[in-house]
Coordinates of N, CA and C in Angstrom, one line a residue:
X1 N 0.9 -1.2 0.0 CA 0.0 0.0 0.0 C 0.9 1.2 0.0
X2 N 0.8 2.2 -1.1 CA 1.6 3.2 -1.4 C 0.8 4.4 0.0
X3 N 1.9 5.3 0.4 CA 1.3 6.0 1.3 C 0.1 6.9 0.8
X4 N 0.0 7.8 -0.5 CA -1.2 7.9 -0.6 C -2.8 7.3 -0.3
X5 N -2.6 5.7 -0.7 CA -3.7 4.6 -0.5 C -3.7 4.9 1.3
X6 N -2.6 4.8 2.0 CA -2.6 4.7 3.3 C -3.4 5.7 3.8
X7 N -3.2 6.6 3.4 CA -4.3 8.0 4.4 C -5.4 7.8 3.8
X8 N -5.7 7.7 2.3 CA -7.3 7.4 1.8 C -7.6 6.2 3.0
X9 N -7.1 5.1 3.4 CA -8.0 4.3 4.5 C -8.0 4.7 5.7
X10 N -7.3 5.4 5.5 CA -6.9 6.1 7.5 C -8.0 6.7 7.5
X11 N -8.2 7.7 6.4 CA -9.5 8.6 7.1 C -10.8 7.8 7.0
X12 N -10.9 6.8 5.8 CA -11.8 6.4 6.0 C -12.1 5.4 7.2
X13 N -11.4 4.7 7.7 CA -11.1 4.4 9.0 C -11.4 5.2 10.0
X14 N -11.3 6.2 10.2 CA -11.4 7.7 11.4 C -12.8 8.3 11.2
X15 N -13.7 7.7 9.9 CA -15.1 8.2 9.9 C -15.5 7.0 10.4
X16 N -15.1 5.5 10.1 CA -16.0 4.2 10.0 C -16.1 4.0 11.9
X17 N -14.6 4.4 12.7 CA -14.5 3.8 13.8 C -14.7 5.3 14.7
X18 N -15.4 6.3 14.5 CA -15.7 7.0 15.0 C -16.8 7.0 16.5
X19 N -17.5 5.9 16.8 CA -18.3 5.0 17.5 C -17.6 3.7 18.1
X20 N -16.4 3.2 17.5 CA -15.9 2.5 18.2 C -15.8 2.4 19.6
X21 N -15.9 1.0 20.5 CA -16.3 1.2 21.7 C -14.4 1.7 22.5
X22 N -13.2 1.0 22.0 CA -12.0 1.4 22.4 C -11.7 2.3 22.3
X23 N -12.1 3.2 20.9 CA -11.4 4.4 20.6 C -12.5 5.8 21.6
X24 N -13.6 5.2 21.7 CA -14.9 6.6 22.7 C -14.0 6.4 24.2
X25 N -13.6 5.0 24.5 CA -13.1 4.9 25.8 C -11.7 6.3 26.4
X26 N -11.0 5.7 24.9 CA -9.4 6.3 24.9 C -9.2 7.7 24.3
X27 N -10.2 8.1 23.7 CA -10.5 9.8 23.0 C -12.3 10.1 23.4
X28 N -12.7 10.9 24.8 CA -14.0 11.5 24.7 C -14.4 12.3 23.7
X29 N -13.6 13.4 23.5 CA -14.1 14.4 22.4 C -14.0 14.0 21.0
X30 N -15.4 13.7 20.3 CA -15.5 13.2 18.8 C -14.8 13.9 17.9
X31 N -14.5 15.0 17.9 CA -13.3 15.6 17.0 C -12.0 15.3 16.9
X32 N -11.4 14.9 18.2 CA -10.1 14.5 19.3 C -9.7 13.1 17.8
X33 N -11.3 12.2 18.6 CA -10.8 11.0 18.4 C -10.9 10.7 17.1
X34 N -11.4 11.2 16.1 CA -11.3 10.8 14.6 C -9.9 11.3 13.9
X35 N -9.6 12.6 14.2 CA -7.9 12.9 14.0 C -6.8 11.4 14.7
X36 N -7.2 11.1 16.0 CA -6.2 10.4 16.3 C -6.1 9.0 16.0
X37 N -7.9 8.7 15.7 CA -8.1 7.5 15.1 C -7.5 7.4 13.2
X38 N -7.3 8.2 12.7 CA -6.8 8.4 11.6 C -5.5 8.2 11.9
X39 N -4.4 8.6 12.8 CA -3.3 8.6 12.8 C -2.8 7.1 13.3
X40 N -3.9 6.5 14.3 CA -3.7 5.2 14.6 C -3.4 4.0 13.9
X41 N -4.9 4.5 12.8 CA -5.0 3.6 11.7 C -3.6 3.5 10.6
X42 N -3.0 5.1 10.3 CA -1.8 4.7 9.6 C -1.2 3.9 10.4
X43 N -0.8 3.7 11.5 CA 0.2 3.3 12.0 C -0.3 1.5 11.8
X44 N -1.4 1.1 12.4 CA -2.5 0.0 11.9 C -1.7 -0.3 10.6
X45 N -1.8 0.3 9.9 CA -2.2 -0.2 8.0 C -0.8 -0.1 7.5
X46 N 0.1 0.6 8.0 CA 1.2 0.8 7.6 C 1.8 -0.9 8.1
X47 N 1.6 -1.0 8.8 CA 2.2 -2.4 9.5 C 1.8 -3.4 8.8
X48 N 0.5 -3.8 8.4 CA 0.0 -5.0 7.6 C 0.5 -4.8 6.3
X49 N 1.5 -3.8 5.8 CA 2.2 -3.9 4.5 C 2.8 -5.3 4.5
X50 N 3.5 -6.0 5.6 CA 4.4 -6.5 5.4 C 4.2 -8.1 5.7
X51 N 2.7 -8.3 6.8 CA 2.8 -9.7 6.9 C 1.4 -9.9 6.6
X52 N 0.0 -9.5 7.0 CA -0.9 -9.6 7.3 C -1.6 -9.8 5.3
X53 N -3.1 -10.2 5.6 CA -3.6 -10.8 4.5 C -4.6 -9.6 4.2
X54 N -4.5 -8.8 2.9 CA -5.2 -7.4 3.1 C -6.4 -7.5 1.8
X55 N -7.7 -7.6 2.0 CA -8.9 -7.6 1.0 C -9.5 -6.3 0.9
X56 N -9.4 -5.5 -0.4 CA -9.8 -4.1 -0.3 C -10.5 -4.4 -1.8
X57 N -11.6 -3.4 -1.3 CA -13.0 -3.6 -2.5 C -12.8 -3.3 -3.8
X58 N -12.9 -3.7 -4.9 CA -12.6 -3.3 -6.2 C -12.8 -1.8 -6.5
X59 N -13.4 -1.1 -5.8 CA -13.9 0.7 -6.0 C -13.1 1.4 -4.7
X60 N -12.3 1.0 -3.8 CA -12.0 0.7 -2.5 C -13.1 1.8 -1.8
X61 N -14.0 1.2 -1.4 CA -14.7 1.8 -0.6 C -15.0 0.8 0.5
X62 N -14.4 -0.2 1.1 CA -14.0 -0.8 1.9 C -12.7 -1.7 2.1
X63 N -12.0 -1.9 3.5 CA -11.1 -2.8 3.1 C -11.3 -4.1 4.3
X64 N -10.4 -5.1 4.1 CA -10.4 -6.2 5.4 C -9.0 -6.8 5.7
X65 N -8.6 -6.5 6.5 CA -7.5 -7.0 7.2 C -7.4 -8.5 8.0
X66 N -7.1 -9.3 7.6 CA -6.8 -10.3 8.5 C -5.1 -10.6 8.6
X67 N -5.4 -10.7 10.2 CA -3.5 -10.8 10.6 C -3.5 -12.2 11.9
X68 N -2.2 -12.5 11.8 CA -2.1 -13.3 12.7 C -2.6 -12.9 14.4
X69 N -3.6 -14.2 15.1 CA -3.6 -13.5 15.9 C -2.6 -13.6 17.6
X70 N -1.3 -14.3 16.8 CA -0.7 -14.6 17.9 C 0.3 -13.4 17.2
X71 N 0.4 -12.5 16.5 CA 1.3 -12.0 15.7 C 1.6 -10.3 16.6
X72 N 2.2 -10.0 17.6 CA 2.2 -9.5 18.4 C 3.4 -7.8 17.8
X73 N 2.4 -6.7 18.0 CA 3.4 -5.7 17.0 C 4.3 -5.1 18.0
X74 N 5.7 -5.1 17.2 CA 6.6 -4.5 18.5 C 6.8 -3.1 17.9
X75 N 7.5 -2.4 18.9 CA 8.1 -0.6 18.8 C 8.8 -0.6 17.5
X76 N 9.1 -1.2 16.8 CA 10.0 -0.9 15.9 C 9.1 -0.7 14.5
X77 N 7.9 -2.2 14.6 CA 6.7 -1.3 13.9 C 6.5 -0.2 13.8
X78 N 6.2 0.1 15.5 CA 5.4 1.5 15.4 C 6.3 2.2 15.0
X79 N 7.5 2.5 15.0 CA 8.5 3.4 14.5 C 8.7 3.4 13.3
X80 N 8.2 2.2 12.3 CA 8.0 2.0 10.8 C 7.1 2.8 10.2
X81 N 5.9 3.4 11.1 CA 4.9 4.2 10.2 C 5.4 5.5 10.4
X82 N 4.9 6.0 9.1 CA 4.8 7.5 8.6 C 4.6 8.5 9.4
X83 N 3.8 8.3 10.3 CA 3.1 8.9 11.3 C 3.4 8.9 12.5
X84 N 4.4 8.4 12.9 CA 4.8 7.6 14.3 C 4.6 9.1 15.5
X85 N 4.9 10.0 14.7 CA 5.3 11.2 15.9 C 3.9 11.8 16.5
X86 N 2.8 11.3 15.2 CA 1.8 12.3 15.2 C 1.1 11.1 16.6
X87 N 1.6 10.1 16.3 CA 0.5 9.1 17.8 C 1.5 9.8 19.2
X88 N 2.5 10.4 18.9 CA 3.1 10.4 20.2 C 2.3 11.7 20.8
X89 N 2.1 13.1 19.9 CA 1.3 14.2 20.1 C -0.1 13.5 21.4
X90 N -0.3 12.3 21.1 CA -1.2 11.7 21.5 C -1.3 11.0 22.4
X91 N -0.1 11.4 22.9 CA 0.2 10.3 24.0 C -0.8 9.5 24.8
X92 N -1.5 10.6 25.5 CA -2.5 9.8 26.5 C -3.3 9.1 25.9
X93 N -3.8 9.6 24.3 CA -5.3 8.7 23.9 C -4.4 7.5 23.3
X94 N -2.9 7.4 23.2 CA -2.3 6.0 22.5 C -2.4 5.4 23.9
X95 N -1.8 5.6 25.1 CA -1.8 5.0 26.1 C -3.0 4.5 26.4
X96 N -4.1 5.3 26.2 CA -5.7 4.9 26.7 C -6.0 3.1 26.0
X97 N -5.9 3.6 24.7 CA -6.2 2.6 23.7 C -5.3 1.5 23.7
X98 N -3.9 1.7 24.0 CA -3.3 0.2 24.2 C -3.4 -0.4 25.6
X99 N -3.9 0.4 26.7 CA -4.6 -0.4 27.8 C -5.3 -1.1 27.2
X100 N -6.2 -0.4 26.7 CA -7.8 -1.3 26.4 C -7.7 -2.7 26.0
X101 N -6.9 -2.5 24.7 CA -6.4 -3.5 24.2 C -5.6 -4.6 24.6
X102 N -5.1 -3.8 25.7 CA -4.0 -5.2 26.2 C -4.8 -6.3 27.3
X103 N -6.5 -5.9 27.3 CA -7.0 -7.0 28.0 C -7.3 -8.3 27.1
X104 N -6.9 -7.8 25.7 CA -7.7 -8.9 24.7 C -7.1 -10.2 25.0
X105 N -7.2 -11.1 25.4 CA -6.7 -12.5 25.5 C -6.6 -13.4 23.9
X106 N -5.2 -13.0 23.0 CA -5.7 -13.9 21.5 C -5.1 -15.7 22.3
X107 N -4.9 -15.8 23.5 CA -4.6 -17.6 23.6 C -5.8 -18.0 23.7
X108 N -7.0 -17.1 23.4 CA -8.0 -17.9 23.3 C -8.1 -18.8 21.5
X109 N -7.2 -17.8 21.0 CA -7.0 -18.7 19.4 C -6.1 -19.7 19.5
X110 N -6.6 -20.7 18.9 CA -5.1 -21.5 18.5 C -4.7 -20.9 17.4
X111 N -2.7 -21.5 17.7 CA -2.0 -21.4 16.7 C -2.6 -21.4 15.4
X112 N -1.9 -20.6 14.2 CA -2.7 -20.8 12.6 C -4.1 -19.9 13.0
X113 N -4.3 -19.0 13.8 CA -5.3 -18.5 13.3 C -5.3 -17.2 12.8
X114 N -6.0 -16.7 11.7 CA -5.9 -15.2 11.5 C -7.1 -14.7 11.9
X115 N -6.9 -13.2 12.6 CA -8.1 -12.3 13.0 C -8.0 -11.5 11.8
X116 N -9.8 -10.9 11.5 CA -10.1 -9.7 11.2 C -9.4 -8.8 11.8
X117 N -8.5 -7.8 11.7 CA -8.6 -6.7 12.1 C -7.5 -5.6 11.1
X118 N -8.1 -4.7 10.7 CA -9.3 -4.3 10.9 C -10.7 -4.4 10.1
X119 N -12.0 -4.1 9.6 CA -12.5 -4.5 8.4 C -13.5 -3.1 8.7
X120 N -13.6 -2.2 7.6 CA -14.2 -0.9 7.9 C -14.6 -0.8 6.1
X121 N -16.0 0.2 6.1 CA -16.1 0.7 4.4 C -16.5 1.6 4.9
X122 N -16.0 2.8 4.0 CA -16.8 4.5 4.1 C -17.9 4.4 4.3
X123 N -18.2 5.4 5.1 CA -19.7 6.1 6.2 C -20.7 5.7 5.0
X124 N -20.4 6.2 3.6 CA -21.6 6.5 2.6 C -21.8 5.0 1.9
X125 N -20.8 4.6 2.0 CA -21.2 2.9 1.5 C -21.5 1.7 2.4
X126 N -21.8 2.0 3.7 CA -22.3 1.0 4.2 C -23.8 0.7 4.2
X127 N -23.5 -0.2 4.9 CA -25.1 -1.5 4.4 C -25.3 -1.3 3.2
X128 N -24.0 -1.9 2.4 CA -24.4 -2.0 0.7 C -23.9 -3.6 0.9
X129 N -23.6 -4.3 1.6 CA -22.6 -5.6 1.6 C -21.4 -5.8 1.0
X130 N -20.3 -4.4 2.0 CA -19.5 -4.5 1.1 C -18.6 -5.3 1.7
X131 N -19.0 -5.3 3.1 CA -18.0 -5.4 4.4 C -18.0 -7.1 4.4
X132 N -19.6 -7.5 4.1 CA -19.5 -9.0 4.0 C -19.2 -9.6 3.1
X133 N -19.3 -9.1 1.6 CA -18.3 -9.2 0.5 C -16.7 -9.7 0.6
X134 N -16.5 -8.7 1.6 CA -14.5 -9.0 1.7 C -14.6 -9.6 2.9
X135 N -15.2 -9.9 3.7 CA -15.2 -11.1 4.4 C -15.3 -12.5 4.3
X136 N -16.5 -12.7 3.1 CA -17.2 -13.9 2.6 C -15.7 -14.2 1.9
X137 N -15.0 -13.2 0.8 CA -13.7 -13.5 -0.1 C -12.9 -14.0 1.2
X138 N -12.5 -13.9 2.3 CA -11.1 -13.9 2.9 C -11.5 -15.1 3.8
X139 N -12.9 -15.6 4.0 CA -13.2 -16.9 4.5 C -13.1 -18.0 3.3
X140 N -13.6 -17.6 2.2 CA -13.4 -18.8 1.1 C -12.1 -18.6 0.4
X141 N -11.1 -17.8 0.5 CA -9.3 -17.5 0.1 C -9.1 -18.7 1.1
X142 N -9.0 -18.1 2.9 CA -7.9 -18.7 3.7 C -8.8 -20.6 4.4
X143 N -10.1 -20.4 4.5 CA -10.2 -21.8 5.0 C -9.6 -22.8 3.7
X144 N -9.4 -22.3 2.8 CA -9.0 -23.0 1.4 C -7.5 -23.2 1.7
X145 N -6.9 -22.5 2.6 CA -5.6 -22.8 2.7 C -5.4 -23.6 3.8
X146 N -6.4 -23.8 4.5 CA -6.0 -24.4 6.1 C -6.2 -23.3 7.4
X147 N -6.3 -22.2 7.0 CA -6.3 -21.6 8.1 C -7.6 -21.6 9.0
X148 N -7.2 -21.5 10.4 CA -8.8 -20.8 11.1 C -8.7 -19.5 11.6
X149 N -9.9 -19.5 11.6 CA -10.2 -17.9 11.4 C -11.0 -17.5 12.8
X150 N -10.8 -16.3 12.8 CA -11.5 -15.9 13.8 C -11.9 -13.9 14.3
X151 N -12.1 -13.5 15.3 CA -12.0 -12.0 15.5 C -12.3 -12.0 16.8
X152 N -12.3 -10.8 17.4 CA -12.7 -9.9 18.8 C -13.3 -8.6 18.4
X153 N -14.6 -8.7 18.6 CA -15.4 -7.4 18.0 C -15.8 -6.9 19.8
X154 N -15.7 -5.8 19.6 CA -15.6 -5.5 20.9 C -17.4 -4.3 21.2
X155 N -17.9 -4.6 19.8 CA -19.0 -3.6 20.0 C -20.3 -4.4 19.9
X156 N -21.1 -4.6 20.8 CA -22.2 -6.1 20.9 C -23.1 -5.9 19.6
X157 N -23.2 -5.1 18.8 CA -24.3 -4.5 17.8 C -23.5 -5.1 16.7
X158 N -22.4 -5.4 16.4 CA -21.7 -6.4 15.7 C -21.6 -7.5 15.4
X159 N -22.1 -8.2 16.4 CA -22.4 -9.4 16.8 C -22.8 -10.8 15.8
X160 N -24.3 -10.2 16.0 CA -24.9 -10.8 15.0 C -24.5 -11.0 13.2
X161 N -23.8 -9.8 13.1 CA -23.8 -9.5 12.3 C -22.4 -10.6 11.4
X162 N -21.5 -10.6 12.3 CA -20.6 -11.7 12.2 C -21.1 -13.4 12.4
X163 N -22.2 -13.4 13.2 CA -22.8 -15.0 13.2 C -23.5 -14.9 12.2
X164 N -23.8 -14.4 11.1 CA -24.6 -14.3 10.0 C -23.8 -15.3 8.8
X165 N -22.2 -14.5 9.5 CA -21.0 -15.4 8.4 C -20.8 -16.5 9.0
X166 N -21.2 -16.9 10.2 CA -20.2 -18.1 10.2 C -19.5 -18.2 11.4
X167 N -20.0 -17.1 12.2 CA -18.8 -16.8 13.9 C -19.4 -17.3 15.2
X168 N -18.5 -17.9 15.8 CA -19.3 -18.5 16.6 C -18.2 -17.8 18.0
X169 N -19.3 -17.2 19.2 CA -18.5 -16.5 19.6 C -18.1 -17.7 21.2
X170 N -16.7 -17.7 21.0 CA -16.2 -18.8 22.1 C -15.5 -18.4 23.5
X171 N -15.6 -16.8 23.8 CA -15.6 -16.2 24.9 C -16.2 -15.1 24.8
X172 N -16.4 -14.4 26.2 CA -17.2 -13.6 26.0 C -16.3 -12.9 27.3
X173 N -15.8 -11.4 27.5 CA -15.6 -10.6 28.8 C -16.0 -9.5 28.4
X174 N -16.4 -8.8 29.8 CA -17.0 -7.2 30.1 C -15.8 -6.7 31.0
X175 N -15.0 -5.7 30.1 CA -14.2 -4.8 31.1 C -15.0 -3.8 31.9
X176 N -15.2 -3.5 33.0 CA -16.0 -2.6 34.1 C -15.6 -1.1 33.5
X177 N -14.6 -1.5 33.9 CA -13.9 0.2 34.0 C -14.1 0.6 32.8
X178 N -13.2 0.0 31.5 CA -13.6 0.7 30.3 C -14.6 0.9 29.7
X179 N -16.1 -0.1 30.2 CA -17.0 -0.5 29.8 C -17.0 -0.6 28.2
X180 N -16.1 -2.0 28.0 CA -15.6 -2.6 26.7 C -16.3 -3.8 26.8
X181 N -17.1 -4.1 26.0 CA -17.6 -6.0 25.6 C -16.5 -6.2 24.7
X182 N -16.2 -7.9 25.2 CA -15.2 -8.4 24.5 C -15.9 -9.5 24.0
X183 N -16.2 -9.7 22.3 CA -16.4 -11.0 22.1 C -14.9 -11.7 21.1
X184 N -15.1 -12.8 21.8 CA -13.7 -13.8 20.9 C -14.8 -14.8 20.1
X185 N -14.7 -14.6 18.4 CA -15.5 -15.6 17.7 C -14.3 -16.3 16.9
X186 N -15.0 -17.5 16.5 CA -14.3 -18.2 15.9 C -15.1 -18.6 14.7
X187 N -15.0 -18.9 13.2 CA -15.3 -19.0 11.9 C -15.9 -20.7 12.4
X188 N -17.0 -21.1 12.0 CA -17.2 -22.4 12.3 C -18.3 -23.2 11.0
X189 N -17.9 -22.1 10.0 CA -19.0 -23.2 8.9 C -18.1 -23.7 7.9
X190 N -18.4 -24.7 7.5 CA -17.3 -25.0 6.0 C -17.9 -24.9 4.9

């Protein structure tokens, strides 16, 4: 992904995850968090250049990320993106958001699994199927290779929406404090 393409998904990212349950936790002010959620996402998207399995819509008005979920990003990533300085301006809402995150448990996956993350389509093209489109492609690509599949959607109104594909959700935690739902699903149709 050339850096131009990168900021076209960033922002579109910073409108899609604007409601996100981690990102409202770690940025209150809606203006705050779509600038920083943009800068996140470079840092996000810049990184899956190099290992992760990346499905983006023929018009790109959506994309889907699936990455390993034992595949753990270190500082040197983050120092890989374009943007690196602009999350540091940010300090507290990076710090907010990688708390959040760091309650996610992936040993609930086994080895060989890839998560969704991230999977977003611009504000104006959703509920067109575009999102289940590049999902439906990256379950019939990777179960064809052997992989299992799986995600952690952290927003309950999502839910269903993933058991429609195929997800079957195999944990379930409520952070108190951040008041974050954690579902862990796993892909279970062939």
């Amino acid at each position: 992904m050339n850096r131009k393409e990168l900021k076209y998904f960033a922002r579109m990212a910073a409108e899609s995850y604007i409601d996100d349950p981690v990102h409202k936790y770690a940025t209150k002010d809606p203006e705050r968090r779509k600038k920083y959620v943009y800068h996140f996402m470079m840092e996000r998207l810049s990184t899956s250049n190099r290992e992760d399995i990346i499905y983006i819509d023929e018009e790109n008005r959506g994309i889907c990320v699936w990455r390993d979920a034992h595949n753990d990003y270190t500082m040197i990533d983050f120092l890989r993106c374009p943007n690196w300085i602009f999350l540091a301006l940010y300090a507290v809402n990076t710090f907010k958001t990688l708390k959040a995150y760091s309650h996610l448990d992936t040993s609930v996956f086994p080895k060989g699994t890839l998560i969704i993350s991230p999977v977003f389509v611009a504000k104006e093209h959703q509920s067109k199927g575009i999102a289940t489109k590049l999902i439906k492609q990256g379950i019939e690509d990777l179960t064809a290779k052997g992989y299992k599949l799986g995600l952690e959607a952290q927003n309950p109104d999502n839910v269903k929406f993933y058991e429609k594909l195929g997800f079957k959700t195999v944990k379930y935690v409520y952070f108190e404090k951040e008041k974050i739902h954690n579902y862990y699903m796993m892909y279970e149709k062939g």
